[in-house]
mmCIF file of C-alpha atoms in Angstrom:
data_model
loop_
_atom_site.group_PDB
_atom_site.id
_atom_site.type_symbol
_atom_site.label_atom_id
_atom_site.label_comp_id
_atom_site.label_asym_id
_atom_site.label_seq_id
_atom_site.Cartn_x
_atom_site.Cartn_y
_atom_site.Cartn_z
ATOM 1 C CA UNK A 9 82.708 -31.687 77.567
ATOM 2 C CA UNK A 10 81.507 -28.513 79.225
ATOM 3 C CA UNK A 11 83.846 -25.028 77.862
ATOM 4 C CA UNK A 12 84.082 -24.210 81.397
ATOM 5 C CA UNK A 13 86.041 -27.228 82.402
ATOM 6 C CA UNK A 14 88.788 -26.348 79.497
ATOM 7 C CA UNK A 15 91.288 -24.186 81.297
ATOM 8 C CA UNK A 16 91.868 -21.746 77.963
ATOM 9 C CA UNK A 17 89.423 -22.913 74.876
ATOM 10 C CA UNK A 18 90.321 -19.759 73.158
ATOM 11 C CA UNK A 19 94.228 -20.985 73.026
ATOM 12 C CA UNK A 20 92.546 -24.502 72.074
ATOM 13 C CA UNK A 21 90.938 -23.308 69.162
ATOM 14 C CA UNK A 22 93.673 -20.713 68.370
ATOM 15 C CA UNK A 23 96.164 -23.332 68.286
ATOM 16 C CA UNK A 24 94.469 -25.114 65.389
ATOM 17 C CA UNK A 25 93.608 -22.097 63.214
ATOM 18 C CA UNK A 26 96.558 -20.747 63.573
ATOM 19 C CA UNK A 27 98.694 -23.886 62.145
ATOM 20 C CA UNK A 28 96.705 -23.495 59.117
ATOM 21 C CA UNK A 29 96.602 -19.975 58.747
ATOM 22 C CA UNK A 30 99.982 -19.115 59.750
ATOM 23 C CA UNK A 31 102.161 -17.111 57.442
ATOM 24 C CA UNK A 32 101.834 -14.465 55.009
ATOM 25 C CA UNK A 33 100.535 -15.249 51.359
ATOM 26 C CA UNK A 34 99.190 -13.443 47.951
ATOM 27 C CA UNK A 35 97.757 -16.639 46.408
ATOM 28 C CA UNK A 36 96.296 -15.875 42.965
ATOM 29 C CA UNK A 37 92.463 -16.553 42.682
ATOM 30 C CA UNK A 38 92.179 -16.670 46.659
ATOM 31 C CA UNK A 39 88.880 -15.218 47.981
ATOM 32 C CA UNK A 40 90.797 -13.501 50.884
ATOM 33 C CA UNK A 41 93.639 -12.095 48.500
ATOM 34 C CA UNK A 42 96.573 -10.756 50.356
ATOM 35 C CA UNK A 43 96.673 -12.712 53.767
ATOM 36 C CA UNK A 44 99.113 -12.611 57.066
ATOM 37 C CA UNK A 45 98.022 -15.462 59.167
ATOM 38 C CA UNK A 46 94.341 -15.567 58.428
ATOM 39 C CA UNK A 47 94.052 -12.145 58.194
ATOM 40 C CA UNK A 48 92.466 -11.062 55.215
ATOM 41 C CA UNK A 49 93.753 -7.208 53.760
ATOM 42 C CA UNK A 50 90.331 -7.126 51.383
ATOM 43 C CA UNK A 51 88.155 -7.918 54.286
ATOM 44 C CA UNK A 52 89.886 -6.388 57.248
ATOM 45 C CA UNK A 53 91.289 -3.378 55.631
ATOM 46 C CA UNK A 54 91.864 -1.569 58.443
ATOM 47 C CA UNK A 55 94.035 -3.567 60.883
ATOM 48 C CA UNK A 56 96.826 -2.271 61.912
ATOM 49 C CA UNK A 57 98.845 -5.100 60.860
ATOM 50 C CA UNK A 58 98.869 -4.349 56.937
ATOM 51 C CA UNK A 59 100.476 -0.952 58.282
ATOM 52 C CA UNK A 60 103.414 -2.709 59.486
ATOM 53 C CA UNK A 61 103.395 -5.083 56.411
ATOM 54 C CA UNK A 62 103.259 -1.985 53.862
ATOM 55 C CA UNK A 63 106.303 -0.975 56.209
ATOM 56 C CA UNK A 64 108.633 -3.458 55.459
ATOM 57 C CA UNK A 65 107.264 -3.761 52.159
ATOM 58 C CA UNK A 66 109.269 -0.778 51.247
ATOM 59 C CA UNK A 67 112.717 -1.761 52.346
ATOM 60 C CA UNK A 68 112.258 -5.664 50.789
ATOM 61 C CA UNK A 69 111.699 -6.510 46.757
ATOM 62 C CA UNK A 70 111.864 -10.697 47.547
ATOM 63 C CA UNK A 71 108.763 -12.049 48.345
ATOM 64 C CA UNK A 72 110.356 -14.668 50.197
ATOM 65 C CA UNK A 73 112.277 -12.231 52.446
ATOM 66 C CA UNK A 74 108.587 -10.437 52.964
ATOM 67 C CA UNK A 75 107.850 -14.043 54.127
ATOM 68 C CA UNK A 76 110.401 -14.011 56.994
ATOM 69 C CA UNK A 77 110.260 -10.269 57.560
ATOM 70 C CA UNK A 78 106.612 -10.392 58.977
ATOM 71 C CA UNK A 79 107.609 -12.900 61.536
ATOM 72 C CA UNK A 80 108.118 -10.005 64.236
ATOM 73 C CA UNK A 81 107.133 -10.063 67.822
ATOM 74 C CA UNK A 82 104.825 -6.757 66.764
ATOM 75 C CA UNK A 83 103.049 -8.221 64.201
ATOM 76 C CA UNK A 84 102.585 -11.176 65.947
ATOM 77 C CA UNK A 85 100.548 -9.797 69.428
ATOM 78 C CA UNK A 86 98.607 -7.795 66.697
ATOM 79 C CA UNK A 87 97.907 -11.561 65.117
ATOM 80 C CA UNK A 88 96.943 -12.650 68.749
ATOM 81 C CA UNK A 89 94.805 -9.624 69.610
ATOM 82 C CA UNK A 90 92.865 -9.976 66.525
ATOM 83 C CA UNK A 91 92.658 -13.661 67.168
ATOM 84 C CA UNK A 92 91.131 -12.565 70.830
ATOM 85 C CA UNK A 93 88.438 -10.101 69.490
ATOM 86 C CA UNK A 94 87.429 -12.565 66.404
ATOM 87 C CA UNK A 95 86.865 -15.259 69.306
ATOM 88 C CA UNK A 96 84.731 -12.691 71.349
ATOM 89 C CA UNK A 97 83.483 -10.776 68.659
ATOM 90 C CA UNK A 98 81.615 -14.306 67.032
ATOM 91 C CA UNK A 99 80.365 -15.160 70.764
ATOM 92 C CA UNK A 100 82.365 -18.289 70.513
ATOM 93 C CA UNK A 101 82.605 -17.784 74.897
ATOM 94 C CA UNK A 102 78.924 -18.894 74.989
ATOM 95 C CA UNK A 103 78.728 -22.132 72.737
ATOM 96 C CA UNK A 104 79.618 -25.737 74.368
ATOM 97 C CA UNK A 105 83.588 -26.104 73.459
ATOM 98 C CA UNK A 106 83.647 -28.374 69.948
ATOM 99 C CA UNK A 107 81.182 -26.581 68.743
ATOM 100 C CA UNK A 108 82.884 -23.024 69.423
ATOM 101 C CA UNK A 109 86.073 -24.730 67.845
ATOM 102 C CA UNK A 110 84.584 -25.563 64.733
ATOM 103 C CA UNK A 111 82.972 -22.818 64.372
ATOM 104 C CA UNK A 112 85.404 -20.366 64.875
ATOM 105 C CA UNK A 113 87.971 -22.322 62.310
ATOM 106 C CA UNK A 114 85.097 -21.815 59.931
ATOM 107 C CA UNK A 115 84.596 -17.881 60.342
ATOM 108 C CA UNK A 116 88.090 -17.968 59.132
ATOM 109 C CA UNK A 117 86.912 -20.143 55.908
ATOM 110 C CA UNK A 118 83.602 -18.670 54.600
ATOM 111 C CA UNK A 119 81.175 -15.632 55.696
ATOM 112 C CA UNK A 120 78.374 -17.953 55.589
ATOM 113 C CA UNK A 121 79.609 -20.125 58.832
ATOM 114 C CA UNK A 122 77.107 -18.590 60.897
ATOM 115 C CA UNK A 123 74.370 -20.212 58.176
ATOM 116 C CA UNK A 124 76.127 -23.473 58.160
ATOM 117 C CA UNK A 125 75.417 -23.333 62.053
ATOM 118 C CA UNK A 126 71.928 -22.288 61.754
ATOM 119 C CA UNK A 127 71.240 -25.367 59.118
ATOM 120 C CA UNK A 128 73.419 -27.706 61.242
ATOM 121 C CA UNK A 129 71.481 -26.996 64.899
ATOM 122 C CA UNK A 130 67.905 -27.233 62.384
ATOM 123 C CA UNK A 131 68.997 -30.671 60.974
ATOM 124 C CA UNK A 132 70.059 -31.793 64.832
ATOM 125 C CA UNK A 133 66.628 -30.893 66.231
ATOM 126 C CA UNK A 134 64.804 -31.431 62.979
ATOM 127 C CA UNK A 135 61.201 -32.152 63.271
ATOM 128 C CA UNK A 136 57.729 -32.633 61.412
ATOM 129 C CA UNK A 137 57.197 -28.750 62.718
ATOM 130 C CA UNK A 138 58.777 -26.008 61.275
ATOM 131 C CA UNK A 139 62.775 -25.146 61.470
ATOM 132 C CA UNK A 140 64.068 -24.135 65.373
ATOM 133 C CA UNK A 141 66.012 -21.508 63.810
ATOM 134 C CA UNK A 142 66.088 -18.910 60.472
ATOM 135 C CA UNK A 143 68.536 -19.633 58.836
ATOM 136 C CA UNK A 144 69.954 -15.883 58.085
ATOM 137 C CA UNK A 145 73.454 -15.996 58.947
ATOM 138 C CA UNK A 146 72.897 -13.721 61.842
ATOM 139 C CA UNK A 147 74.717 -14.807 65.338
ATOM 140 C CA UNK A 148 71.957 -13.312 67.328
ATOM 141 C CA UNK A 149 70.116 -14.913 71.221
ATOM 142 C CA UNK A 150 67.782 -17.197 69.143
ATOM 143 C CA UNK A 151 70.744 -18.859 67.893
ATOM 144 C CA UNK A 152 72.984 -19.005 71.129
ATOM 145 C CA UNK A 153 69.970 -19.981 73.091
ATOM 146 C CA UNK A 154 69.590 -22.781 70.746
ATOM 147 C CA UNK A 155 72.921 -24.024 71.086
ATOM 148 C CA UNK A 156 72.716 -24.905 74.776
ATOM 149 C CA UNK A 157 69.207 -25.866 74.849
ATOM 150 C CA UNK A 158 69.617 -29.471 76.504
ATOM 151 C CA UNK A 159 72.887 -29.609 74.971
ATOM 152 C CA UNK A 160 74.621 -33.097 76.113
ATOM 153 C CA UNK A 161 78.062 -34.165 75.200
ATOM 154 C CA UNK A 162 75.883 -36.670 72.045
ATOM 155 C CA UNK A 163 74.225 -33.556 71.094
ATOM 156 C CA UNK A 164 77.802 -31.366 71.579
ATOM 157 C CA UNK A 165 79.516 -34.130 69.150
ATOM 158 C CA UNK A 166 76.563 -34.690 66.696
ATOM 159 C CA UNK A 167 75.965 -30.962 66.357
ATOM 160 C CA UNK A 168 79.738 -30.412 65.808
ATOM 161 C CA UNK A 169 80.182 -33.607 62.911
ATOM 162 C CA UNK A 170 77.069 -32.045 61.258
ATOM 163 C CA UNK A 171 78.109 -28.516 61.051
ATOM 164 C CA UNK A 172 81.612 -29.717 59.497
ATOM 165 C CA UNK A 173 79.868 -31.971 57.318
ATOM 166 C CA UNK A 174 78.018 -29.127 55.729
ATOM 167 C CA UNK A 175 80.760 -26.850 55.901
ATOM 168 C CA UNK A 176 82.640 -29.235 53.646
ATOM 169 C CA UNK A 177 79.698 -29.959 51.254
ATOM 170 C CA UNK A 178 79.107 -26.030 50.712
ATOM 171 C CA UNK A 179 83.035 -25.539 50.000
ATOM 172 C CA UNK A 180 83.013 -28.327 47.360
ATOM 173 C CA UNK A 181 80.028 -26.918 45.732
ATOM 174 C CA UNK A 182 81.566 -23.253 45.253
ATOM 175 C CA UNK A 183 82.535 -22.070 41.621
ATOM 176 C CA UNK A 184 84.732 -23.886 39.887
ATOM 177 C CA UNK A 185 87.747 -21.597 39.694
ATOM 178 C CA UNK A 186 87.871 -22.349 43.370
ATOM 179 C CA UNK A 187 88.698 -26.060 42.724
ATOM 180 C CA UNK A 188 92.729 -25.573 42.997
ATOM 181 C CA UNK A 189 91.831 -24.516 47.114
ATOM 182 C CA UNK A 190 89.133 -27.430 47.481
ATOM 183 C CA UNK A 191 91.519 -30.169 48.579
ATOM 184 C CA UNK A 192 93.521 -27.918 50.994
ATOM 185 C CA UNK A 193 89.974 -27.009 52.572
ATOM 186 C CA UNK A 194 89.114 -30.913 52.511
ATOM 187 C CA UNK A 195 92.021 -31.628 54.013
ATOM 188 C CA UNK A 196 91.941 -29.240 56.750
ATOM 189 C CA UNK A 197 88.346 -30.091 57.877
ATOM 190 C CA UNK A 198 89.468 -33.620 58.094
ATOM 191 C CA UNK A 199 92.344 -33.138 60.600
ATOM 192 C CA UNK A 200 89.720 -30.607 62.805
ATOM 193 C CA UNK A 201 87.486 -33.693 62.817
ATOM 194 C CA UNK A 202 90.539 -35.815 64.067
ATOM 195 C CA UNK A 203 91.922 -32.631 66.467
ATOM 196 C CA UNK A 204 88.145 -32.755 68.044
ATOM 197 C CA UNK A 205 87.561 -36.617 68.742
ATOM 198 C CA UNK A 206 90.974 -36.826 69.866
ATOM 199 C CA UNK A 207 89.970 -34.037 72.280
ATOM 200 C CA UNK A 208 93.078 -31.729 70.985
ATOM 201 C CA UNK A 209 95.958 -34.108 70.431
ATOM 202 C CA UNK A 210 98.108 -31.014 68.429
ATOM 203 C CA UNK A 211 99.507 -34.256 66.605
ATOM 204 C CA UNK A 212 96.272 -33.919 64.603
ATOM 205 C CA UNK A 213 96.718 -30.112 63.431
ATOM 206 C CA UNK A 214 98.905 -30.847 60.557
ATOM 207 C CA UNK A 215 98.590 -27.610 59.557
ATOM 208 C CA UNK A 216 100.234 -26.185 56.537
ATOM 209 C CA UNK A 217 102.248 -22.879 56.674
ATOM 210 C CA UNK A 218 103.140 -20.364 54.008
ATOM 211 C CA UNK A 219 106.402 -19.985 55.366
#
């Protein structure tokens, strides 16, 4: 399926990240550490949305309430614009549509998905030659061009299967004390799988909130 016959691809792919991201959360031991629907405070310090947070964080004492509190309509078109420029920012607009799905679930999973690309589009046009690609986690033309070079819907699919294939083998080989997060991540790669060959039945999400 060409991207340019999906009317919005952004909202497709939004629509799944979302439902697992949604929700604000502390979780002890979590790589991101404090996080308001996929937004990480330790790696996006500077977004204007832990302004608002710290906000009502001075008025409220229950976490729970905190949970309810952040549902504003502020907060959330700061969620969506962030959402917007993450999409844009990772080039997603110029990959063929399951693969830009995929991958931009995965920028929201691990700072090596641009590697996990590289390796994936390597082992789909692997040959007795050397690799089509460096594998430097580094979204640059080399690897955009080699996304739609000759890129049919078999390539589209088998390019997209591979890349969550490895995504899932490189999360269940992390440390250890990241085991109590490794089923959650399991599971969520398994309903993308069923949201993409379904071609976006939103029965498939199954996302999990913190709320």
């Amino acid at each position: 399926m060409n991207i340019q016959k999906v009317m919005n691809p952004q909202k497709v792919a939004y629509d799944f990240t979302y439902a697992w991201e949604a929700g604000y959360g502390n979780t002890q031991g979590d790589p991101g550490g404090e996080t308001l629907d996929g937004i990480s405070r330790k790696y996006h310090p500077n977004e204007l949305v832990w302004k608002l947070v710290d906000e009502l964080k001075r008025n409220i004492v229950s976490p729970y309430d905190l949970k309810k509190a952040v549902q504003t309509s502020e907060i959330k078109t700061l969620v969506n614009e962030f959402y917007e420029d993450w999409w844009f920012r990772h080039q997603c607009d110029k990959m063929p549509l399951h693969v830009s799905i995929a991958y931009f679930d995965s920028t929201f999973m691990t700072g090596e998905s641009t590697w996990l690309l590289q390796r994936a589009i390597n082992f789909l046009y692997m040959t007795t030659s050397k690799k089509l690609l460096k594998d430097d986690n580094i979204l640059g033309e080399k690897t955009i061009g080699a996304l739609n070079r000759e890129m049919t819907r078999t390539h589209e699919q088998g390019l997209t299967q591979i890349l969550l294939s490895k995504r899932g083998k490189y999360q269940m080989h992390l440390r250890k004390k990241m085991n109590p997060f490794k089923a959650g991540w399991a599971d969520r790669t398994f309903h993308l799988q069923l949201y993409l060959m379904t071609d976006f039945d939103k029965s498939q999400i199954k996302g999990v909130s913190r709320i």
